[in-house]
Amino acid sequence: GNSVTQMEGPVTLSEEAFLTINCTYTATGYPSLFWYVQYPGEGLQLLLKATKADDKGSNKGFEATYRKETTSFHLEKGSVQVSDSAVYFCALLTGFQKLVFGTGTRLLVSP
Amino acid sequence: IAGITQAPTSQILAAGRRMTLRCTQDMRHNAMYWYRQDLGLGLRLIHYSNTAGTTGKGEVPDGYSVSRANTDDFPLTLASAVPSQTSVYFCASSDSGTGYGYTFGSGTRLTVV
């Protein structure tokens, strides 16, 4: 079946540090891949997406590249801010199935 | 403001009681979903509806029921609540049913005691 594996958190960084949150997936067919962000007390918001191999999704300084050969979709940001503190979810979708989420990774950024 | 409205925001419920979580969207999305979020488990799909009048079971449907009488509303009912249903519940919707660009509500925090 389809599944998503994310690195466990929390990830604790100082402001302006480089961020990587690993995500790998298992899927039948060719999934679309997503990163969602959840700020404290809120619902999930779509951060970025990629729909085919080698696509790069980007938004708000975050980037992720769809790597079919390694079945990965790692989230990166060059310089994190305190306001980036949140929980980040990797997710996949194949065909007309439903979004499958990873367990989420909490990011804590200190000043 | 376009989006999804969930109610209540939070609730403490006695075990064995019946409870309906409400979800309304104003985007005319055809597909709607209910997820529960538990620490260390991420989000798990409870039930979904691809279009008004149809529903389907997700990964963890036991103890829950849904209905989709119209496009906008997708209530989730716990017939007889148990403590293991303590969770944060999120309603979501999407256009076309393929999952592109899910929109999420702000969630309902339910505690069953």
PDB file of C-alpha atoms in Angstrom, chain A residues 12-61:
ATOM      1  CA  THR A  12      15.444  22.245  16.945  1.00  0.00           C
ATOM      2  CA  LEU A  13      17.336  24.993  15.112  1.00  0.00           C
ATOM      3  CA  SER A  14      18.591  28.478  15.694  1.00  0.00           C
ATOM      4  CA  GLU A  15      17.288  31.299  13.533  1.00  0.00           C
ATOM      5  CA  GLU A  16      18.976  31.508  10.101  1.00  0.00           C
ATOM      6  CA  ALA A  17      20.068  27.860  10.200  1.00  0.00           C
ATOM      7  CA  PHE A  18      19.594  25.513   7.239  1.00  0.00           C
ATOM      8  CA  LEU A  19      16.635  23.157   7.439  1.00  0.00           C
ATOM      9  CA  THR A  20      16.150  19.692   6.019  1.00  0.00           C
ATOM     10  CA  ILE A  21      13.204  17.467   6.877  1.00  0.00           C
ATOM     11  CA  ASN A  22      13.447  14.063   5.253  1.00  0.00           C
ATOM     12  CA  CYS A  23      10.492  12.356   3.606  1.00  0.00           C
ATOM     13  CA  THR A  24      10.419   9.078   1.711  1.00  0.00           C
ATOM     14  CA  TYR A  25       7.444   7.305   0.253  1.00  0.00           C
ATOM     15  CA  THR A  26       6.135   3.998  -0.980  1.00  0.00           C
ATOM     16  CA  ALA A  27       3.435   4.098  -3.610  1.00  0.00           C
ATOM     17  CA  THR A  28       1.905   2.239  -6.486  1.00  0.00           C
ATOM     18  CA  GLY A  29       1.929   4.205  -9.697  1.00  0.00           C
ATOM     19  CA  TYR A  30       3.186   7.763  -9.869  1.00  0.00           C
ATOM     20  CA  PRO A  31       2.006   9.822  -6.913  1.00  0.00           C
ATOM     21  CA  SER A  32       1.733  13.545  -6.449  1.00  0.00           C
ATOM     22  CA  LEU A  33       3.663  14.718  -3.410  1.00  0.00           C
ATOM     23  CA  PHE A  34       2.842  17.457  -0.953  1.00  0.00           C
ATOM     24  CA  TRP A  35       4.149  19.283   2.084  1.00  0.00           C
ATOM     25  CA  TYR A  36       1.591  20.697   4.505  1.00  0.00           C
ATOM     26  CA  VAL A  37       2.298  22.963   7.485  1.00  0.00           C
ATOM     27  CA  GLN A  38       0.334  23.210  10.704  1.00  0.00           C
ATOM     28  CA  TYR A  39       0.843  26.241  12.926  1.00  0.00           C
ATOM     29  CA  PRO A  40      -0.145  25.966  16.591  1.00  0.00           C
ATOM     30  CA  GLY A  41      -3.902  25.738  17.077  1.00  0.00           C
ATOM     31  CA  GLU A  42      -4.651  25.762  13.352  1.00  0.00           C
ATOM     32  CA  GLY A  43      -5.537  23.359  10.589  1.00  0.00           C
ATOM     33  CA  LEU A  44      -3.171  22.201   7.877  1.00  0.00           C
ATOM     34  CA  GLN A  45      -2.179  24.496   5.030  1.00  0.00           C
ATOM     35  CA  LEU A  46      -0.684  23.416   1.739  1.00  0.00           C
ATOM     36  CA  LEU A  47       2.942  24.573   1.637  1.00  0.00           C
ATOM     37  CA  LEU A  48       4.110  23.169  -1.693  1.00  0.00           C
ATOM     38  CA  LYS A  49       3.571  20.313  -4.126  1.00  0.00           C
ATOM     39  CA  ALA A  50       5.105  18.404  -7.007  1.00  0.00           C
ATOM     40  CA  THR A  51       3.189  16.252  -9.430  1.00  0.00           C
ATOM     41  CA  LYS A  52       5.899  14.412 -11.376  1.00  0.00           C
ATOM     42  CA  ALA A  53       9.497  13.263 -11.134  1.00  0.00           C
ATOM     43  CA  ASP A  54      12.155  16.006 -10.989  1.00  0.00           C
ATOM     44  CA  ASP A  55       9.543  18.694 -10.303  1.00  0.00           C
ATOM     45  CA  LYS A  56      10.565  21.190  -7.645  1.00  0.00           C
ATOM     46  CA  GLY A  57       7.865  22.692  -5.449  1.00  0.00           C
ATOM     47  CA  SER A  58       8.624  25.977  -3.703  1.00  0.00           C
ATOM     48  CA  ASN A  59       6.874  28.480  -1.475  1.00  0.00           C
ATOM     49  CA  LYS A  60       7.872  30.970   1.248  1.00  0.00           C
ATOM     50  CA  GLY A  61      11.540  30.035   0.863  1.00  0.00           C
TER      51      GLY A  61
END
